[in-house]
Short mmCIF file of C-alpha atoms and ligand atoms in Angstrom, two decimals:
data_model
loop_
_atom_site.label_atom_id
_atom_site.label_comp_id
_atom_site.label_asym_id
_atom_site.label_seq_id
_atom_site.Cartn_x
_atom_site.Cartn_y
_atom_site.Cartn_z
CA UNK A 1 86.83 103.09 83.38
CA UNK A 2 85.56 99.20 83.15
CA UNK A 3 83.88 98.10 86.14
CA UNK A 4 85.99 94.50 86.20
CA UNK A 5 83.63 92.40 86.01
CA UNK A 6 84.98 90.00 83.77
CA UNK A 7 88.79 89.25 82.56
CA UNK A 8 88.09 89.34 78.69
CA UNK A 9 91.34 90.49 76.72
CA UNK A 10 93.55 90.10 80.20
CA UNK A 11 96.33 87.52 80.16
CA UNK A 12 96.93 85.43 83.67
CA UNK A 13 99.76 83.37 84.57
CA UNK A 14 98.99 80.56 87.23
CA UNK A 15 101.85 78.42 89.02
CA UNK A 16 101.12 75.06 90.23
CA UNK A 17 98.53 74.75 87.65
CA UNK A 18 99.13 70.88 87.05
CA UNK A 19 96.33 69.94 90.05
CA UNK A 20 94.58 71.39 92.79
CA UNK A 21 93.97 75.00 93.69
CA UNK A 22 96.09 76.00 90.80
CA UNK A 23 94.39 73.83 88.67
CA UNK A 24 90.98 75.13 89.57
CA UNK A 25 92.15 78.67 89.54
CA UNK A 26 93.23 78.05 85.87
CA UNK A 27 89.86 76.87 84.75
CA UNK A 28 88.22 79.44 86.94
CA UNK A 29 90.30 82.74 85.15
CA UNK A 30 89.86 81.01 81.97
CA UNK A 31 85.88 81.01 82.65
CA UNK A 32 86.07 84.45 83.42
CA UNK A 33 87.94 85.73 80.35
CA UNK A 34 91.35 85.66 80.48
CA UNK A 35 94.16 84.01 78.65
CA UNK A 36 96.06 81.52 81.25
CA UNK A 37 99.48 80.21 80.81
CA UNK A 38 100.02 77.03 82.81
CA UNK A 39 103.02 76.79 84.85
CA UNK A 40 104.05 73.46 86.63
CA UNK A 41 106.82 70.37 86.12
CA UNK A 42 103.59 67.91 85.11
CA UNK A 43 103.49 68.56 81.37
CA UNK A 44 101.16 66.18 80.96
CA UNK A 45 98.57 67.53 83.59
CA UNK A 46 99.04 71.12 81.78
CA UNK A 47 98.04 69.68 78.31
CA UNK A 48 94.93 68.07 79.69
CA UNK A 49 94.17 71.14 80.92
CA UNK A 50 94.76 73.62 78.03
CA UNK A 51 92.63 70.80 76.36
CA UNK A 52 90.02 71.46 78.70
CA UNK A 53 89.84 75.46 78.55
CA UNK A 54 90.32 75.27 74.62
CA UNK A 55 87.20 73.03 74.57
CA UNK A 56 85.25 75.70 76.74
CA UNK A 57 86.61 78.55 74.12
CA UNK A 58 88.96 79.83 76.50
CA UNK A 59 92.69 80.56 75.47
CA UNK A 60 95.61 78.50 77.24
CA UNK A 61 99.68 78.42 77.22
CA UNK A 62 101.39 75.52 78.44
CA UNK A 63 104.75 76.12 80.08
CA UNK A 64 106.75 73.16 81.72
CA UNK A 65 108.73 74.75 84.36
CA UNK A 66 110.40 74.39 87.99
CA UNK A 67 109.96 77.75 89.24
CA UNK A 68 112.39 77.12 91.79
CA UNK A 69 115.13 77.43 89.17
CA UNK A 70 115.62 81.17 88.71
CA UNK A 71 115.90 80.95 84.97
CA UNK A 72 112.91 78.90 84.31
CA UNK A 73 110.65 81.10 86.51
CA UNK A 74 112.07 84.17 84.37
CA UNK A 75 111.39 82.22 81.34
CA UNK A 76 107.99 81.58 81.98
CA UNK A 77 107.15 84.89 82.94
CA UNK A 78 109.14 86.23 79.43
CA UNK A 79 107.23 83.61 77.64
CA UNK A 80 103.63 84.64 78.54
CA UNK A 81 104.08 87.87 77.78
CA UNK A 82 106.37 87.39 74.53
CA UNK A 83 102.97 84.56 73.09
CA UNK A 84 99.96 86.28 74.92
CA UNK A 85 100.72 89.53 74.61
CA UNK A 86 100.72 91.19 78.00
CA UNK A 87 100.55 89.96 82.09
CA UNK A 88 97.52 91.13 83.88
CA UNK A 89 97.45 88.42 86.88
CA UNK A 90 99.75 86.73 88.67
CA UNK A 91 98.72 83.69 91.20
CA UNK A 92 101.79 82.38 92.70
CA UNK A 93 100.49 78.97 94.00
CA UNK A 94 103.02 76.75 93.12
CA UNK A 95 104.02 75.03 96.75
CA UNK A 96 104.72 71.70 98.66
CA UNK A 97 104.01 71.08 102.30
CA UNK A 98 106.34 68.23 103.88
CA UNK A 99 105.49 68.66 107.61
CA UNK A 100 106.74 66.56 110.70
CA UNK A 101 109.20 67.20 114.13
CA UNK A 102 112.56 69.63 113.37
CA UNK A 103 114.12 66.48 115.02
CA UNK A 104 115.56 64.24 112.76
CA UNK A 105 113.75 66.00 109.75
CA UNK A 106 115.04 64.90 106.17
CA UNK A 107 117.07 68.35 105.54
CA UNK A 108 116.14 67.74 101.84
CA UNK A 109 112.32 68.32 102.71
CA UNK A 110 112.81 71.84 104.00
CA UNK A 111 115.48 72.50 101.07
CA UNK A 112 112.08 71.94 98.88
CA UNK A 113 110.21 73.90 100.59
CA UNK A 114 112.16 76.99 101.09
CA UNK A 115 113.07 76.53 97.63
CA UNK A 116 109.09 76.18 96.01
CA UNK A 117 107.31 78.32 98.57
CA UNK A 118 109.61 81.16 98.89
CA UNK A 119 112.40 81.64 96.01
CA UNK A 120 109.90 79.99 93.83
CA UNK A 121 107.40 82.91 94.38
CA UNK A 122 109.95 85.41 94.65
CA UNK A 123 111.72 84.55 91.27
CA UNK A 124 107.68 84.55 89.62
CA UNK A 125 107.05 87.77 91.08
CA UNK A 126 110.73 89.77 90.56
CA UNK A 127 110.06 89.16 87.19
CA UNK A 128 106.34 89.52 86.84
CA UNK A 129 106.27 93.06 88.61
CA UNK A 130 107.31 94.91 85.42
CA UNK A 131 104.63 93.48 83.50
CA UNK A 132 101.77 93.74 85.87
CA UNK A 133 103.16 97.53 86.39
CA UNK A 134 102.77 98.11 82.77
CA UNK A 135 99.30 96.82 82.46
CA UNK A 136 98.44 98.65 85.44
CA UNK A 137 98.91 101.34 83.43
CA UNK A 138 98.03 100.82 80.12
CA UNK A 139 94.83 98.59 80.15
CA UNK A 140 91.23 99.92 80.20
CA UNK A 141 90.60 97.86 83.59
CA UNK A 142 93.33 100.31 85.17
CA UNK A 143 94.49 97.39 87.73
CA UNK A 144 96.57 94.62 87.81
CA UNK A 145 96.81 91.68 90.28
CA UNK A 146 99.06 89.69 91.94
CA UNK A 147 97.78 86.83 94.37
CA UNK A 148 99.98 84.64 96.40
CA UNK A 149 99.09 81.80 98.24
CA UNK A 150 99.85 81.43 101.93
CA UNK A 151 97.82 79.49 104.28
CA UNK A 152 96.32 79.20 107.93
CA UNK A 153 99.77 78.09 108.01
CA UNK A 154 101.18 81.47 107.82
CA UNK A 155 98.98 82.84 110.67
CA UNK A 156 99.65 80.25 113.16
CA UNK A 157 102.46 78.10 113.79
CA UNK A 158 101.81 74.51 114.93
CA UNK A 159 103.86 71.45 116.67
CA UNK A 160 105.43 70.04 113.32
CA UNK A 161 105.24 72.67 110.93
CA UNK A 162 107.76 74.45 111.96
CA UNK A 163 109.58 75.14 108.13
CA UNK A 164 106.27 75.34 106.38
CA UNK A 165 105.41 78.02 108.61
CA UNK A 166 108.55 79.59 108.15
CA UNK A 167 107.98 79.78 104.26
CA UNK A 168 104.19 80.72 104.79
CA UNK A 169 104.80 83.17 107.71
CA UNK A 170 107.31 84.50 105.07
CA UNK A 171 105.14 85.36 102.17
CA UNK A 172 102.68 87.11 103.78
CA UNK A 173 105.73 89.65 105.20
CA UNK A 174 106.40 89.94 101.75
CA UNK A 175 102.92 90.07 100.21
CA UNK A 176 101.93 93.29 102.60
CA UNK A 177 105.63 95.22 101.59
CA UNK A 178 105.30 94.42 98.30
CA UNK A 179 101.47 95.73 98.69
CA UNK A 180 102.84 98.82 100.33
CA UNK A 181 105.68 99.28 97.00
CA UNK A 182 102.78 98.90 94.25
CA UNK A 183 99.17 100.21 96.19
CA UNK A 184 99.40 103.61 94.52
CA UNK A 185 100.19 102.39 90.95
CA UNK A 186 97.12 99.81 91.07
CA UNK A 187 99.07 96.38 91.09
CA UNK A 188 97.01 95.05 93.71
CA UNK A 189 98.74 92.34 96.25
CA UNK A 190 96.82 90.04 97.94
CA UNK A 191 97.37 86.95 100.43
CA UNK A 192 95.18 83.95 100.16
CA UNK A 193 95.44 81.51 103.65
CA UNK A 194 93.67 78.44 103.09
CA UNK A 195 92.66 76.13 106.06
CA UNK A 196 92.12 72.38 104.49
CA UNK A 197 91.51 71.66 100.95
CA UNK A 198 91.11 68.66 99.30
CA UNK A 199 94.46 68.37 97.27
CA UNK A 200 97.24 65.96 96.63
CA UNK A 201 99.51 68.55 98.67
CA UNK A 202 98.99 66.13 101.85
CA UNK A 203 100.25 62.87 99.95
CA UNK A 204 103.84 64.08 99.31
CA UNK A 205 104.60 64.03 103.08
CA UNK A 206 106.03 60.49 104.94
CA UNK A 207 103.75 57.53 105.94
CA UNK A 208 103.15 58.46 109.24
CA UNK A 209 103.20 62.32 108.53
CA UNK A 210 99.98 61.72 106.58
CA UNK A 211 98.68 59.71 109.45
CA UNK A 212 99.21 62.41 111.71
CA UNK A 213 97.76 64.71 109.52
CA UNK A 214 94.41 62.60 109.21
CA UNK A 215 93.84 62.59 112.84
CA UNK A 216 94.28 66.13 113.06
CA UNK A 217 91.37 66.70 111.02
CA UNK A 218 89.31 64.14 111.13
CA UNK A 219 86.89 63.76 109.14
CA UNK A 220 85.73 67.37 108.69
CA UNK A 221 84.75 67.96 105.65
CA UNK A 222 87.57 69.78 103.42
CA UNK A 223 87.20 73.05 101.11
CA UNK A 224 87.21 71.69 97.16
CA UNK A 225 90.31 73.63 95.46
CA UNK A 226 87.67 75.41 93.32
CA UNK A 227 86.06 77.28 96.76
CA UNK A 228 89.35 78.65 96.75
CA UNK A 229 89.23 79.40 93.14
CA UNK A 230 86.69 81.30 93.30
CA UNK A 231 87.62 83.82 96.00
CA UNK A 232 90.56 84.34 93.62
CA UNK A 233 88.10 85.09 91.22
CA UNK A 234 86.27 87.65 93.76
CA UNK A 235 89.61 89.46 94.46
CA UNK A 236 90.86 90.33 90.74
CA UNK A 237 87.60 91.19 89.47
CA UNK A 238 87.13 93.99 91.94
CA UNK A 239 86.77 97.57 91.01
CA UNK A 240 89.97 99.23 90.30
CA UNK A 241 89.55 101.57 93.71
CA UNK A 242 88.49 98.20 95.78
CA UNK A 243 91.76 96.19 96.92
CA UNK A 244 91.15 92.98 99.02
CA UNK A 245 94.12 92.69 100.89
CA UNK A 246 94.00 89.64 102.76
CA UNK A 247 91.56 86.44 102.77
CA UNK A 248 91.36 83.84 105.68
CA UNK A 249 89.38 80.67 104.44
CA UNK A 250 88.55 77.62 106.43
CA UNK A 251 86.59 74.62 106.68
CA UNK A 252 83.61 75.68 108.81
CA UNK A 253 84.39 72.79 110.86
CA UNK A 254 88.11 73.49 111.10
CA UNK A 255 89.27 74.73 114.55
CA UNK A 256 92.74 75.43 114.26
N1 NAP B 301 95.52 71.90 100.20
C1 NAP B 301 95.51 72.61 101.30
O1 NAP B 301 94.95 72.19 102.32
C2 NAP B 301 96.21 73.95 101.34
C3 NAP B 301 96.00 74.73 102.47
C4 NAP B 301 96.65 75.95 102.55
C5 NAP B 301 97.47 76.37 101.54
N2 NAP B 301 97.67 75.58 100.46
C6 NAP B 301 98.61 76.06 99.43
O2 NAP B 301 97.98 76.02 98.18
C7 NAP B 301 98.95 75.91 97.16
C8 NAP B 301 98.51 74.82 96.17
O3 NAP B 301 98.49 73.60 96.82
P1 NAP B 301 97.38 72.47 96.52
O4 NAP B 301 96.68 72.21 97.79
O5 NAP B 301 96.63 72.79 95.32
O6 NAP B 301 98.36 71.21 96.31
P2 NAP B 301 98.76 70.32 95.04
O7 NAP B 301 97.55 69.73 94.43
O8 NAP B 301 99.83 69.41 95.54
O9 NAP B 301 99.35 71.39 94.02
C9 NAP B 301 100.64 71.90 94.14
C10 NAP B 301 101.05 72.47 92.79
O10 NAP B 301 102.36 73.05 92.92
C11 NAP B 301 103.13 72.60 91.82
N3 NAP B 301 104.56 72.60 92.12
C12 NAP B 301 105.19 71.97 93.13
N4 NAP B 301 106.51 72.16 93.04
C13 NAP B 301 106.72 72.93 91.94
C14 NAP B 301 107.87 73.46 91.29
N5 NAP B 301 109.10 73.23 91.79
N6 NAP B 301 107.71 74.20 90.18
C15 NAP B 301 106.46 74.41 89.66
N7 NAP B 301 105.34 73.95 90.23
C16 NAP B 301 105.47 73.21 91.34
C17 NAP B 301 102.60 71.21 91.49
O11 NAP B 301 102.87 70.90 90.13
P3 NAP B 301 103.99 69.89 89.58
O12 NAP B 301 104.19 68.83 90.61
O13 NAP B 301 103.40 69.41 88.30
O14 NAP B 301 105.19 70.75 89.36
C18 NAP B 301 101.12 71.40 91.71
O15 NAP B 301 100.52 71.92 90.54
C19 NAP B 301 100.28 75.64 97.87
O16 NAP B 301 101.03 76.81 97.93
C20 NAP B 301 99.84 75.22 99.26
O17 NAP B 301 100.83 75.49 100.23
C21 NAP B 301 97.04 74.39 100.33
#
């Protein structure tokens, strides 16, 4: 058995790969090895991107897709494994936070939400699960991943997050079942919570949302999306018999 040390001749799928975490997680996987399709709507943000891994010799599938839309998350899924060959990783990161009061809250804001952050992930994973099963057992690394992305936002609930916490409180419930369902044939599950990282996820909320949000933190200074990456990185390059579970990351000089 491989010690897995690196991800050569593994094929990852990333969603939300068009900026931040994703995109950093993308480059990150593709450092390490593996072939990454690119899921997200911003075609044009995935084709930079495959430019950028080809360049560094890596290997890189574009896929424009909404995984909120239960056929295109299938799709996506089918097409990785139908032009790379096989599904070894799985980061489910596609997600939107629009935060602010339940009073008087756009209803089409949460409909986004529930719709990205929950059946986005479920659709990617219902239909990933077979394949990371499969490589599980028939790859010389013995082990498959799947990593989803909550948040400190799925630990704690605030004043004015009350939806996003919903969807984040959500998939870690159904991170550490699914964990339960797949321990013992080596697809490994694990929950990422990020406290603050420097992403356009905060500039997609209202005016005075993102005012609210700035004097919340401050001025402390923010994870970078690739600190993130790389404890991704630490997770599915762990010995098969080694499972990290769970990972709580913060700004050192985040409180809350
Ligand atoms: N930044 C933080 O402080 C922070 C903290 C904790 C957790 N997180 C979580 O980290 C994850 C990534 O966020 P980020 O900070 O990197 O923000 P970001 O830069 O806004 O990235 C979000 C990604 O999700 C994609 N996305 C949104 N809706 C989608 C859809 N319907 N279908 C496919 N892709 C979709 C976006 O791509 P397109 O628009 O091109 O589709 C984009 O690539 C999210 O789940 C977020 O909740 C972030």
């Amino acid at each position: 058995m491989t010690q897995n040390n690196d991800l050569n001749g593994t094929v990852a799928l990333v969603t939300g790969a068009s900026s931040g975490i994703g995109e950093a997680t993308a480059l990150a996987l593709a450092e390490l090895g593996s072939a990454v399709a690119l899921v997200a709507r911003r075609r044009d943000r995935l084709d930079g991107l495959a430019e950028r891994i080809k360049e560094q010799g890596g290997a890189a599938l574009v896929i424009e897709a909404d995984v909120s839309h239960l056929k295109q998350a299938h799709d996506a899924v089918e097409r990785t494994v139908s032009e790379l060959g096989r599904l070894d990783t799985v980061v489910n990161n596609a997600g939107v936070m629009l935060l602010g009061p339940v009073e008087g809250a756009p209803i089409e804001e949460w409909q986004n939400m529930v719709n990205v952050n929950v059946s986005g992930l479920l659709y990617c994973a219902h239909a990933a699960l077979p394949h990371l099963l499969r490589a599980a057992e028939d790859s010389p690394r013995g082990v498959a991943d799947m990593v989803n992305i909550s948040s400190v936002a799925g630990r704690v609930a605030r004043l004015g997050s009350g939806v996003y916490n919903l969807t984040k409180h959500g998939v870690g419930a159904f991170s550490e079942s699914l964990r339960q369902e797949v321990t013992q044939r080596h697809v490994r599950v694990a929950l990422v919570e990020p406290g603050a990282v420097g992403t356009e996820l905060v500039s997609h909320n209202r005016p005075e949302i993102q005012e609210m949000l700035g004097q919340r933190f401050g001025n402390i200074e923010r994870l970078e999306a690739s600190e993130i990456a790389d404890a991704i990185c630490y997770i599915v390059t762990r010995p098969r018999h080694v499972a990290i579970n769970e990972l709580l990351i913060r700004p050192t000089e985040q409180q809350g």
